[in-house]
mmCIF file of C-alpha atoms and ligand atoms in Angstrom:
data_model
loop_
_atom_site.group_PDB
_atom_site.id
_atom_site.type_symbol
_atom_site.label_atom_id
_atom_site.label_comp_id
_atom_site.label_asym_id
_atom_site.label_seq_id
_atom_site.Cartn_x
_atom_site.Cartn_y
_atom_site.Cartn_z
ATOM 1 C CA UNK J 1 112.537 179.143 -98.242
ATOM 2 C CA UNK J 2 114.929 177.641 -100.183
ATOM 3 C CA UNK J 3 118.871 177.350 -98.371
ATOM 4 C CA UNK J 4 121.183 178.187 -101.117
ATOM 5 C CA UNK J 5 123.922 177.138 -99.435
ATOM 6 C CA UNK J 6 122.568 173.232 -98.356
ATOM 7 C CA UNK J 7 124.340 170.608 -100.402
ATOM 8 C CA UNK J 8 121.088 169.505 -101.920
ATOM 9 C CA UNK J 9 119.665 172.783 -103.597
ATOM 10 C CA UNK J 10 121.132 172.784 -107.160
ATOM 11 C CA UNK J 11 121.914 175.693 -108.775
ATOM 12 C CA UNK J 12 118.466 176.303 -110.083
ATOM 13 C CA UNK J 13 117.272 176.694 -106.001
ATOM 14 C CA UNK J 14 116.025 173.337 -106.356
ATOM 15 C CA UNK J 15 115.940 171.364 -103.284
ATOM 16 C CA UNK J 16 116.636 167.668 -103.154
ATOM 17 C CA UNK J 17 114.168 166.413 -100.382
ATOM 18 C CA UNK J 18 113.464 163.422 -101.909
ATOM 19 C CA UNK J 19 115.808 160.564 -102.389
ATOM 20 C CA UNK J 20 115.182 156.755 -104.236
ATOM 21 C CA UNK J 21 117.432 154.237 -103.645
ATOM 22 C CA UNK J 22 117.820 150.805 -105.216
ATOM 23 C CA UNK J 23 118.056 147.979 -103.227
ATOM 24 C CA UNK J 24 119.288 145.474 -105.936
ATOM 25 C CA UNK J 25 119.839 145.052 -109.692
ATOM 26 C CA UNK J 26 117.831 142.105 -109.491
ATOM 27 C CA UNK J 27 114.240 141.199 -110.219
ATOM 28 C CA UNK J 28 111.918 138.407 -110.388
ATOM 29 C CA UNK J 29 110.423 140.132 -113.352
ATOM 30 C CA UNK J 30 111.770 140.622 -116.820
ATOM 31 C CA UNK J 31 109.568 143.526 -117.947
ATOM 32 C CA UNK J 32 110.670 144.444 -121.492
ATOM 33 C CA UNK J 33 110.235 148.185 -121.225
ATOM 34 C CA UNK J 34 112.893 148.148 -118.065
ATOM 35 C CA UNK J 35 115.472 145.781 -119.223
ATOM 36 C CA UNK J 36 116.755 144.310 -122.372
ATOM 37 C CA UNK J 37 116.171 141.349 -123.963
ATOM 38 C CA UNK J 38 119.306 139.986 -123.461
ATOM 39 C CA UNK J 39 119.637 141.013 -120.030
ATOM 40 C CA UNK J 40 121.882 143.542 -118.066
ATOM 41 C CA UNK J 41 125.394 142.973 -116.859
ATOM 42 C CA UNK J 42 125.322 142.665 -113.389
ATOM 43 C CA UNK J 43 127.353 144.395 -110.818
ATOM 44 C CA UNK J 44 129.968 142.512 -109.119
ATOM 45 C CA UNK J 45 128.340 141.070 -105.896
ATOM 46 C CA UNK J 46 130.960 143.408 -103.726
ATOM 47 C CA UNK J 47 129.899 146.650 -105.628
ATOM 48 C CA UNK J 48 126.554 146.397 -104.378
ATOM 49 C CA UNK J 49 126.051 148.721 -100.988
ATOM 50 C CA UNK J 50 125.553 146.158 -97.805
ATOM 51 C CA UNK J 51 123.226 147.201 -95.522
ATOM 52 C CA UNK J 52 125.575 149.600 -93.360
ATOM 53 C CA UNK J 53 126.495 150.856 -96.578
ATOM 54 C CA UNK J 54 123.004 152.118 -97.681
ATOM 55 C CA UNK J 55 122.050 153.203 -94.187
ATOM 56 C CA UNK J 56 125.403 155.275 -94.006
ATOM 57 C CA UNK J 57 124.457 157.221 -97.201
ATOM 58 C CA UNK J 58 120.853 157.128 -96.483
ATOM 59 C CA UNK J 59 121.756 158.854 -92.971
ATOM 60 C CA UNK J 60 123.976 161.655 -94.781
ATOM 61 C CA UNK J 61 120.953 162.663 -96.915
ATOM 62 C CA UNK J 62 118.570 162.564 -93.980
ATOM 63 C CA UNK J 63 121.263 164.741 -91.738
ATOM 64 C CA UNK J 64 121.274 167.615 -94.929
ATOM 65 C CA UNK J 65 117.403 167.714 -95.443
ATOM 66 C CA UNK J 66 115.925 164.143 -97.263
ATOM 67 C CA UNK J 67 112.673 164.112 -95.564
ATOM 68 C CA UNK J 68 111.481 160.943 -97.615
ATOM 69 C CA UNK J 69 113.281 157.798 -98.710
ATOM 70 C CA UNK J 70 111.940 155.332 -101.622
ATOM 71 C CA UNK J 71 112.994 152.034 -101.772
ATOM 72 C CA UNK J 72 113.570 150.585 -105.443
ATOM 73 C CA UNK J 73 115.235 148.065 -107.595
ATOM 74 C CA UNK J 74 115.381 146.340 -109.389
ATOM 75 C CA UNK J 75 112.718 144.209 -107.375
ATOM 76 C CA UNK J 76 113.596 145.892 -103.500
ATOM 77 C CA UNK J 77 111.454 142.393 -102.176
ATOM 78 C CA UNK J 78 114.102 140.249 -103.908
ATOM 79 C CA UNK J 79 117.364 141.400 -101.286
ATOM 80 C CA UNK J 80 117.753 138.747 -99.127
ATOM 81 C CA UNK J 81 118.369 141.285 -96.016
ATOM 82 C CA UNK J 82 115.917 143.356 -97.157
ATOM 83 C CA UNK J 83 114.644 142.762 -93.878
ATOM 84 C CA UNK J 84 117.374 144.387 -92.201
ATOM 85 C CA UNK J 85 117.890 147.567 -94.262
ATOM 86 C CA UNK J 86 113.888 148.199 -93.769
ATOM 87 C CA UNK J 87 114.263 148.210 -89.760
ATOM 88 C CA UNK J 88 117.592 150.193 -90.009
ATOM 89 C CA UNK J 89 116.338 152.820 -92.592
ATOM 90 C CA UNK J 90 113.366 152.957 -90.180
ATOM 91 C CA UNK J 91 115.068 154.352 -87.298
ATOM 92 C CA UNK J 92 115.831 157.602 -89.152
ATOM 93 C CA UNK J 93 113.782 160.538 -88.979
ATOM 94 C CA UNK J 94 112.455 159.919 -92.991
ATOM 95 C CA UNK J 95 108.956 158.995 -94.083
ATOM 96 C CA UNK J 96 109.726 155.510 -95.745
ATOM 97 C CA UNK J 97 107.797 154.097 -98.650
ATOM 98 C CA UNK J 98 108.656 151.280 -101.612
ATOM 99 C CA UNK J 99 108.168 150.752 -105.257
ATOM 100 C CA UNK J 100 107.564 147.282 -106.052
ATOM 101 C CA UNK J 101 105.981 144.743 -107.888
ATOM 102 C CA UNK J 102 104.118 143.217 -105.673
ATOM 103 C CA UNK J 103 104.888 139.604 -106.450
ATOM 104 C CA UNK J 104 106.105 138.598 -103.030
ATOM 105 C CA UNK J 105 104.964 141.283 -101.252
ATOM 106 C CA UNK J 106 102.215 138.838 -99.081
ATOM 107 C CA UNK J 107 105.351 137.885 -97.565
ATOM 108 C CA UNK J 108 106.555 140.906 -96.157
ATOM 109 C CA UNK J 109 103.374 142.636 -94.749
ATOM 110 C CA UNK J 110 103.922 142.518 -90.995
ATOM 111 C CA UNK J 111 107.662 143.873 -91.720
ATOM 112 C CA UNK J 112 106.219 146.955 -93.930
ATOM 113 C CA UNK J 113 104.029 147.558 -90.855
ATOM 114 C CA UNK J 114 106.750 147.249 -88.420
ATOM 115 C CA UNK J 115 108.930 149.988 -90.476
ATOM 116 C CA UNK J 116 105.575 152.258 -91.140
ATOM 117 C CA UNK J 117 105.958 151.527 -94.862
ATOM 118 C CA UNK J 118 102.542 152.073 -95.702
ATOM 119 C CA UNK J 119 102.376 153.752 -98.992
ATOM 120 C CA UNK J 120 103.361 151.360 -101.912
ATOM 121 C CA UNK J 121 103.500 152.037 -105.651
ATOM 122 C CA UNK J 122 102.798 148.794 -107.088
ATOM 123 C CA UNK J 123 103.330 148.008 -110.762
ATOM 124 C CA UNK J 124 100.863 146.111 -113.024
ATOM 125 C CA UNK J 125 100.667 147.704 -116.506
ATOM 126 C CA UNK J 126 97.801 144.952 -117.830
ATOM 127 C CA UNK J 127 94.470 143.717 -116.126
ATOM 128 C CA UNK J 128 95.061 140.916 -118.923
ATOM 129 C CA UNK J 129 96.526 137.775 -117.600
ATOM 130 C CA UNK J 130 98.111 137.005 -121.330
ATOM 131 C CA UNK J 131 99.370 140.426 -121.481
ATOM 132 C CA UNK J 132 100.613 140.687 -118.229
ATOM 133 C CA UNK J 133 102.916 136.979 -118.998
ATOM 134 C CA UNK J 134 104.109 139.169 -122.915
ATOM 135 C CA UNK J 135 105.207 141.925 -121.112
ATOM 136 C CA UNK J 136 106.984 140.621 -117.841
ATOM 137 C CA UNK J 137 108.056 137.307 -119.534
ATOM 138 C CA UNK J 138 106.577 135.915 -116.402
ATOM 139 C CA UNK J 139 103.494 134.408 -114.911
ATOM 140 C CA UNK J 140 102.581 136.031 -112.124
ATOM 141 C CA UNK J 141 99.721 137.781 -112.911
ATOM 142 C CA UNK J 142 97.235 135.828 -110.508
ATOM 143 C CA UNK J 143 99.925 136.457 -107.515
ATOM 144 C CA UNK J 144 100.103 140.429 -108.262
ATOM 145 C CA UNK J 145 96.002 140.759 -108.210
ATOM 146 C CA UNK J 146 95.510 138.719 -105.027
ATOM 147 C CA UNK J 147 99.090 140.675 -103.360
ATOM 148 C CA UNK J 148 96.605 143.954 -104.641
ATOM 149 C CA UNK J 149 93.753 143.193 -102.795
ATOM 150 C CA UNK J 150 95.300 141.715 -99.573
ATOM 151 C CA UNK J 151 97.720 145.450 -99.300
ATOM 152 C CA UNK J 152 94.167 147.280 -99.694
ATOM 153 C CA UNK J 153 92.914 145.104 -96.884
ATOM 154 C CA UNK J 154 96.293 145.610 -94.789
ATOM 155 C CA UNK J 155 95.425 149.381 -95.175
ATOM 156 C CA UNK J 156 98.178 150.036 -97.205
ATOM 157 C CA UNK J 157 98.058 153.247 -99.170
ATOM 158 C CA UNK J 158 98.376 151.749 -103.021
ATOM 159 C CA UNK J 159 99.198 153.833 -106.104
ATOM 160 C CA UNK J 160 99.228 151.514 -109.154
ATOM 161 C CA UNK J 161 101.879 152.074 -112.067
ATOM 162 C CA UNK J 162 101.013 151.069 -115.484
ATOM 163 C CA UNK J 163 103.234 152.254 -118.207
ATOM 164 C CA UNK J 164 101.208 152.703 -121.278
ATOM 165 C CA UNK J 165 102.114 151.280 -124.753
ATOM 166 C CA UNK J 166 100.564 151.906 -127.920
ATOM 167 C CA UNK J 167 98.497 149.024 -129.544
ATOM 168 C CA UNK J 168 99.640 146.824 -126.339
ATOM 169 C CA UNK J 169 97.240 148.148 -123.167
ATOM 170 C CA UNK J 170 96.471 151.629 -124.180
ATOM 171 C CA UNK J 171 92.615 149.942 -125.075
ATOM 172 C CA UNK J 172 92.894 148.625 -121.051
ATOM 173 C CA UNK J 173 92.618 152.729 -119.911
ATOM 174 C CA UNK J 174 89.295 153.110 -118.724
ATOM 175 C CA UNK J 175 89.357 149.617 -117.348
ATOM 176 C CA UNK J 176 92.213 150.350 -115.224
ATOM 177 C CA UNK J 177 90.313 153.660 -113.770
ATOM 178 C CA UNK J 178 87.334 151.545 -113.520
ATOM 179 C CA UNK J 179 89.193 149.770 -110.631
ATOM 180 C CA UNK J 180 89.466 152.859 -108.724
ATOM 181 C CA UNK J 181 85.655 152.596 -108.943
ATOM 182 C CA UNK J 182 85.421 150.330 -105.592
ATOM 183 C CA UNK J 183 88.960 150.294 -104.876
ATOM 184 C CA UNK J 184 90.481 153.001 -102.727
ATOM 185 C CA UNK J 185 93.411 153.275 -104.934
ATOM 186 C CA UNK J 186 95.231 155.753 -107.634
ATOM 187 C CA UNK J 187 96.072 154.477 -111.084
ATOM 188 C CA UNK J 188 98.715 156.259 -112.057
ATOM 189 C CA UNK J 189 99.469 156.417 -116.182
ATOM 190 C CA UNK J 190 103.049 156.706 -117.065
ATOM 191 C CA UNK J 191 104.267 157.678 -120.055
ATOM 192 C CA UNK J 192 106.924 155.411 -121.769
ATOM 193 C CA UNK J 193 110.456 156.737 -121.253
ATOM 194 C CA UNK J 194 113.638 155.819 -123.163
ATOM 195 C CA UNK J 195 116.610 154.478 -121.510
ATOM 196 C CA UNK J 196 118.960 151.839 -122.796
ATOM 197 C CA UNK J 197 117.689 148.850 -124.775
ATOM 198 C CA UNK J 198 114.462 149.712 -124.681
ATOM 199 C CA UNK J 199 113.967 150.397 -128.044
ATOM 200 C CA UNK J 200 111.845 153.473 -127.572
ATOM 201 C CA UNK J 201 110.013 154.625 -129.882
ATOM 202 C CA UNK J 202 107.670 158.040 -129.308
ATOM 203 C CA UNK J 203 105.206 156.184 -131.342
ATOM 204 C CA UNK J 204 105.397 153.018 -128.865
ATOM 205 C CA UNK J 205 104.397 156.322 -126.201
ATOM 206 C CA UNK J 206 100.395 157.069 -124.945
ATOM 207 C CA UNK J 207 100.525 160.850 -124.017
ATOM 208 C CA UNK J 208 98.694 162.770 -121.163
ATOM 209 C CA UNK J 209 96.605 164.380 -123.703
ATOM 210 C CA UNK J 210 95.974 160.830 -125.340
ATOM 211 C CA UNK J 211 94.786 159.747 -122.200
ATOM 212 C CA UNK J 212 92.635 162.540 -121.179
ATOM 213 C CA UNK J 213 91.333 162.172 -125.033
ATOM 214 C CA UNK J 214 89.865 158.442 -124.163
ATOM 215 C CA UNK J 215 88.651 159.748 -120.385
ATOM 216 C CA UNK J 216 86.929 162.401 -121.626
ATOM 217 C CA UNK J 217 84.904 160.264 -124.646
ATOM 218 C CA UNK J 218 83.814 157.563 -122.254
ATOM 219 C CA UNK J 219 82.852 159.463 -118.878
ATOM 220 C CA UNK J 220 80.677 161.881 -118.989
ATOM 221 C CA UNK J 221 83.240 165.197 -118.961
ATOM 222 C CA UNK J 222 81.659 166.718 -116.291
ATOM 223 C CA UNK J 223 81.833 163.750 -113.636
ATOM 224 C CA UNK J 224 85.699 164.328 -114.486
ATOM 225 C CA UNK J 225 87.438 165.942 -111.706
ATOM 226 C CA UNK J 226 90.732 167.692 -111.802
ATOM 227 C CA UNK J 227 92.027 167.338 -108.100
ATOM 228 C CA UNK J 228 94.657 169.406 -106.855
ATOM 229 C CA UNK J 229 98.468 168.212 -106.745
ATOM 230 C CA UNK J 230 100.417 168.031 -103.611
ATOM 231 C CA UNK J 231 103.823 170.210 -104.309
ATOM 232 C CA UNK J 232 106.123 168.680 -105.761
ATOM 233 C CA UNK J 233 103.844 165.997 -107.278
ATOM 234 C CA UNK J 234 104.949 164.659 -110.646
ATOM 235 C CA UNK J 235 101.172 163.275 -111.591
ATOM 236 C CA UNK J 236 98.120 165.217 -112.647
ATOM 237 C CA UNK J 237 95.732 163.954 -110.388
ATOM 238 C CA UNK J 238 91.892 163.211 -111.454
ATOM 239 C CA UNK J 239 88.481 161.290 -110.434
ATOM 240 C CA UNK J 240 85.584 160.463 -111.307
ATOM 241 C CA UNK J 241 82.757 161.602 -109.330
ATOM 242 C CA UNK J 242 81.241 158.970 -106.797
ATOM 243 C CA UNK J 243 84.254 156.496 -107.329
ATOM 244 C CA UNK J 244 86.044 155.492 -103.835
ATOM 245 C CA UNK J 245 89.576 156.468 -105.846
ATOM 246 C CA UNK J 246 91.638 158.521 -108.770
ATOM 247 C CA UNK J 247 93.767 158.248 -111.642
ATOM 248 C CA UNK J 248 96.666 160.382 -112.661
ATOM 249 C CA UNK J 249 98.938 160.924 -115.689
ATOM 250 C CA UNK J 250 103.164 160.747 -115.347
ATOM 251 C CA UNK J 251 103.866 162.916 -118.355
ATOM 252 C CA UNK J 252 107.925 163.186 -118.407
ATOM 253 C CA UNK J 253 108.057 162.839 -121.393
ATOM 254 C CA UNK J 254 105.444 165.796 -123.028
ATOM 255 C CA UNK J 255 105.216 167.456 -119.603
ATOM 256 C CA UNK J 256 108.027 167.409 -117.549
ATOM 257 C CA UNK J 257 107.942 168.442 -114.012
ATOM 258 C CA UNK J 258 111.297 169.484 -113.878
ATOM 259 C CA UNK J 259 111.130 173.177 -112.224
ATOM 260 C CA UNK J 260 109.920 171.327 -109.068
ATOM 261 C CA UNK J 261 111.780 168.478 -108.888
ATOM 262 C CA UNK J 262 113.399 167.340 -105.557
ATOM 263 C CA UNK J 263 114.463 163.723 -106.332
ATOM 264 C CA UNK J 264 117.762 162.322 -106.628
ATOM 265 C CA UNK J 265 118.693 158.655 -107.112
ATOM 266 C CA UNK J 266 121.417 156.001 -105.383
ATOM 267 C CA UNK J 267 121.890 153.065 -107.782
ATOM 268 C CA UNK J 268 121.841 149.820 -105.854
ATOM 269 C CA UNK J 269 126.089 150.090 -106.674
ATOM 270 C CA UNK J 270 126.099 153.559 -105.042
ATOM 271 C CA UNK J 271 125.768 155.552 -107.635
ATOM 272 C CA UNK J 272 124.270 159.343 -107.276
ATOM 273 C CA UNK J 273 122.043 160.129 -110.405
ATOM 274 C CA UNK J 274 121.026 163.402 -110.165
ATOM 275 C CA UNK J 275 118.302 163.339 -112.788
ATOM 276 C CA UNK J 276 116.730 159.798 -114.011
ATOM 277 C CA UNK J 277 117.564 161.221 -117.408
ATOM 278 C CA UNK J 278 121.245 161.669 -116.868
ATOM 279 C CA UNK J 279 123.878 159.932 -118.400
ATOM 280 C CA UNK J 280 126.265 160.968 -115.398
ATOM 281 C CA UNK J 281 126.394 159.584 -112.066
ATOM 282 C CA UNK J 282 128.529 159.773 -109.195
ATOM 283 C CA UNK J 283 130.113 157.389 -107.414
ATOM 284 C CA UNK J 284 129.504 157.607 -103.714
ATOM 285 C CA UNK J 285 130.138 154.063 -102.700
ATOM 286 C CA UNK J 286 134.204 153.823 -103.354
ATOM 287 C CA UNK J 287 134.716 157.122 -101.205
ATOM 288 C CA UNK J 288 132.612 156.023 -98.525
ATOM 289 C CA UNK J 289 134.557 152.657 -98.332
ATOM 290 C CA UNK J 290 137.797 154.413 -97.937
ATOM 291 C CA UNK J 291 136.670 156.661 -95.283
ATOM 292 C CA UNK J 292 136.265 159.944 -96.859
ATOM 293 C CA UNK J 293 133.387 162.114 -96.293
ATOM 294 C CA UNK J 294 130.979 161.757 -99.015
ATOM 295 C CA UNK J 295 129.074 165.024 -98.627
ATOM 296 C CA UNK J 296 131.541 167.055 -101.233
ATOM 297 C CA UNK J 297 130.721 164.335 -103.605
ATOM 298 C CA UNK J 298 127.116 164.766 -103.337
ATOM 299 C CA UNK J 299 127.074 168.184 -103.366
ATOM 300 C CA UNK J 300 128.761 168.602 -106.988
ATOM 301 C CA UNK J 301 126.636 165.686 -107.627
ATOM 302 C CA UNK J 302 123.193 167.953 -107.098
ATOM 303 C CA UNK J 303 125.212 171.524 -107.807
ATOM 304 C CA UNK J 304 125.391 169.994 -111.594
ATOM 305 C CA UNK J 305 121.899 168.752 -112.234
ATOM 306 C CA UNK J 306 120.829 170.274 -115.686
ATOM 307 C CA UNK J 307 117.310 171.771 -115.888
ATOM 308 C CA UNK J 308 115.459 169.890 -117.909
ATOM 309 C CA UNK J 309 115.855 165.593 -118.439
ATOM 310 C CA UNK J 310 119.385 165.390 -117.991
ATOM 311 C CA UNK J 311 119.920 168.043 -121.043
ATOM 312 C CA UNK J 312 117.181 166.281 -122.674
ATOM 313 C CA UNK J 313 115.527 169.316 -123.113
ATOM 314 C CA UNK J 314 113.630 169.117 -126.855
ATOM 315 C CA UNK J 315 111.865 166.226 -128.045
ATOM 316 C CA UNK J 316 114.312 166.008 -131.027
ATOM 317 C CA UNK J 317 117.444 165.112 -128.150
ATOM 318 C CA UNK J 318 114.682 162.807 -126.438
ATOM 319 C CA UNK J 319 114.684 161.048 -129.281
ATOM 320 C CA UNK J 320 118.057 160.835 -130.725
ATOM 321 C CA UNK J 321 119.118 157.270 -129.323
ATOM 322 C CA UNK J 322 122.916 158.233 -128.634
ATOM 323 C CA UNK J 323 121.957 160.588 -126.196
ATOM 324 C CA UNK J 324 119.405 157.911 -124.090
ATOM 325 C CA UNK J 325 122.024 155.299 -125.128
ATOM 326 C CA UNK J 326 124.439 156.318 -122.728
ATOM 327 C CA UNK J 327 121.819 155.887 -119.654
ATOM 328 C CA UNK J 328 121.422 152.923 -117.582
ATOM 329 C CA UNK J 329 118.459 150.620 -118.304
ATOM 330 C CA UNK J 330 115.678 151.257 -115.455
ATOM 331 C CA UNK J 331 116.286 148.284 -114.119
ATOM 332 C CA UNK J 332 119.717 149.343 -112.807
ATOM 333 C CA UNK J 333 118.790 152.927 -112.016
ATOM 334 C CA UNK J 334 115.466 152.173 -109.964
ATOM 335 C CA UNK J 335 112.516 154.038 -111.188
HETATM 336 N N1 SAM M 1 110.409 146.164 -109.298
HETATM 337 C C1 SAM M 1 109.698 147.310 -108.826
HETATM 338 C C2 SAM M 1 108.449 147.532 -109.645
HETATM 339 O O1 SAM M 1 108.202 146.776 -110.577
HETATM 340 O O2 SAM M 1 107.705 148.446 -109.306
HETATM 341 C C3 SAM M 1 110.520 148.587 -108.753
HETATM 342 C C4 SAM M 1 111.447 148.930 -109.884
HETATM 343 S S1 SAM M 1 110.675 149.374 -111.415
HETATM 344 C C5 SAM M 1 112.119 149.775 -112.352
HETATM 345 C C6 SAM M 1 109.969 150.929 -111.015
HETATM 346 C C7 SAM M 1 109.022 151.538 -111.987
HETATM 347 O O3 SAM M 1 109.706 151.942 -113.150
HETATM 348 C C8 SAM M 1 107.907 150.620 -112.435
HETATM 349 O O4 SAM M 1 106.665 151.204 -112.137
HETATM 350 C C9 SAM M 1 108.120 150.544 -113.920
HETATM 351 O O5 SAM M 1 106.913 150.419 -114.583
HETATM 352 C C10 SAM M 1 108.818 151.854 -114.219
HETATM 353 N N2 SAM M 1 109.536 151.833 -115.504
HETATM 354 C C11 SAM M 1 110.512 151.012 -115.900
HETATM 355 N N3 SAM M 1 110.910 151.276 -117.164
HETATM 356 C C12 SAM M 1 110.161 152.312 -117.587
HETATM 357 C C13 SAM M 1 110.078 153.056 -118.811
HETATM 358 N N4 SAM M 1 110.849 152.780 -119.843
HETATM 359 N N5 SAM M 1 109.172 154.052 -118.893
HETATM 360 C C14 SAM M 1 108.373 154.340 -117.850
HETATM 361 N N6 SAM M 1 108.411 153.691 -116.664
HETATM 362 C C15 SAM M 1 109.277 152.686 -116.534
#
């Protein structure tokens, strides 16, 4: 039942359960969907949350109802006391998991076991070793498929994110669910978004019903299975019959999930974002460093969430660049 009066139900009865927080603005990959070309102005080393900082705010949402944490970036693997903030955030009563890119991540395996971080959404938007280099500007591609197999081996629970892109990897589709052929993993299609410096284009964008189009003309339709979604779930879950594991579809942009949402986002310089669409965010960070108590703060913070995309409710405002302007690049929200 939803508590009308919690600081994290909005004033749709939505409850905030669910809360991503970036661990840095920086990454060791220059993906040119998430940042621009020229880069992002960084925050000022001292407006970045320390570690007592994040577990501070972490601990207020856990205390009002967060029952699961995500840790984001920006690359999370790149903080140099990642380390610390792992076995801290650990001790709270929160299932834990990360989003990363898997480029270092062979590093850090005994430390995601130590803090139970077992489920890991892991980015790699092309099985193409050229395309892979065009779209993260770097080379890593060899590093991200062994990281890949040696998580699966760990017994890690993998989801891989690949956003789609028209006339760049929408032709690597099937191949990507082909891996889940032998591979106990999801694939997990996300629709392009816009966000700042991006330049987004809806034609750039490979819909859900693009996708399922291409599924359904190479696998036989029946041996396509529609599995059920666990609440709150922003995919659309599927498999193909006799293969070890599934695909899904992120549709925010033609199918947002936004009646059910219960995610809110910290920016790695303690920012509340309420939606990933919004333009707003709160600062939580300056309060908490003079003392105050930061649950008023959050409260308006959720209270004002709009219903749909930050206000981004047609197509037309998705795709009228002043409005997805004013929002942060990815990189500095952490998707
Ligand atoms: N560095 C980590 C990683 O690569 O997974 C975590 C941060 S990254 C910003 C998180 C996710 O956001 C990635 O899966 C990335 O593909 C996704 N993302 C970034 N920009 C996006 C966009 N414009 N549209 C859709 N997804 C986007």
């Amino acid at each position: 039942m939803t508590n009308p009066n919690n600081i994290l139900t909005d004033s749709f009865g939505r409850e905030h359960t669910y809360l991503r927080i970036s661990l840095t603005e920086l990454c060791n990959l220059r993906c040119t969907y998430c940042m621009p070309a020229e880069g992002i102005q960084l925050s000022p080393r001292s407006h970045i949350m320390n570690f007592d900082e994040i577990y501070s705010i972490a601990k207020t949402f856990v205390d009002h109802g967060v029952t699961k944490i995500r840790l984001t970036g920006g690359e999370p693997l790149v903080r140099r006391d990642v380390d610390v903030i792992l076995k801290k955030l650990a001790s709270l009563p929160v299932e834990l998991s990360m989003t990363t890119n898997a480029v270092i991540v062979d590093r850090y395996i005994d430390l995601l076991k130590e803090c139970n971080i077992m489920n890991l959404n892991v980015s790699l938007d092309s099985l193409d070793a050229v395309k892979f280099k065009e779209i993260t500007r770097r080379n890593d591609f060899e590093k991200v498929i062994k990281n890949m197999h040696l998580l699966i081996q760990e017994g890690f629970n993998i989801k891989l994110n690949a956003v789609l892109i028209k006339d760049f990897n929408d032709n690597e589709i099937i191949d990507f669910i082909n891996l889940s052929k032998d591979l106990p993993i999801s694939v997990r299609f996300i629709e392009f978004m816009p966000f700042d410096g991006n330049k987004w284009d809806k034609a750039k964008m490979v819909s859900y019903a693009e996708v399922m189009e291409k599924v359904n003309s190479s696998f036989d339709v029946s041996k396509v299975i529609r599995l059920q979604d666990a609440p709150n779930d922003t995919s659309k879950n599927y498999k193909i019959e006799g293969y070890k594991g599934s695909f899904a579809i992120i549709s925010s942009v033609t199918n947002p999930f936004c009646d059910s949402c219960n995610r809110i986002r910290l920016t790695a310089n303690g920012r509340l974002k309420n939606c990933l669409f919004s333009a707003g965010e709160s600062d939580l960070l300056t309060p908490l460093r003079q003392g105050k108590d930061i649950t008023p703060m959050i409260q308006k913070a959720v209270h004002s969430k709009l219903k749909i995309r930050g206000g981004m409710d047609t197509m037309e405002k998705l795709e009228a660049p002043d409005l997805h302007g004013k929002n942060r690049s990815m990189i500095t929200i952490g998707g």
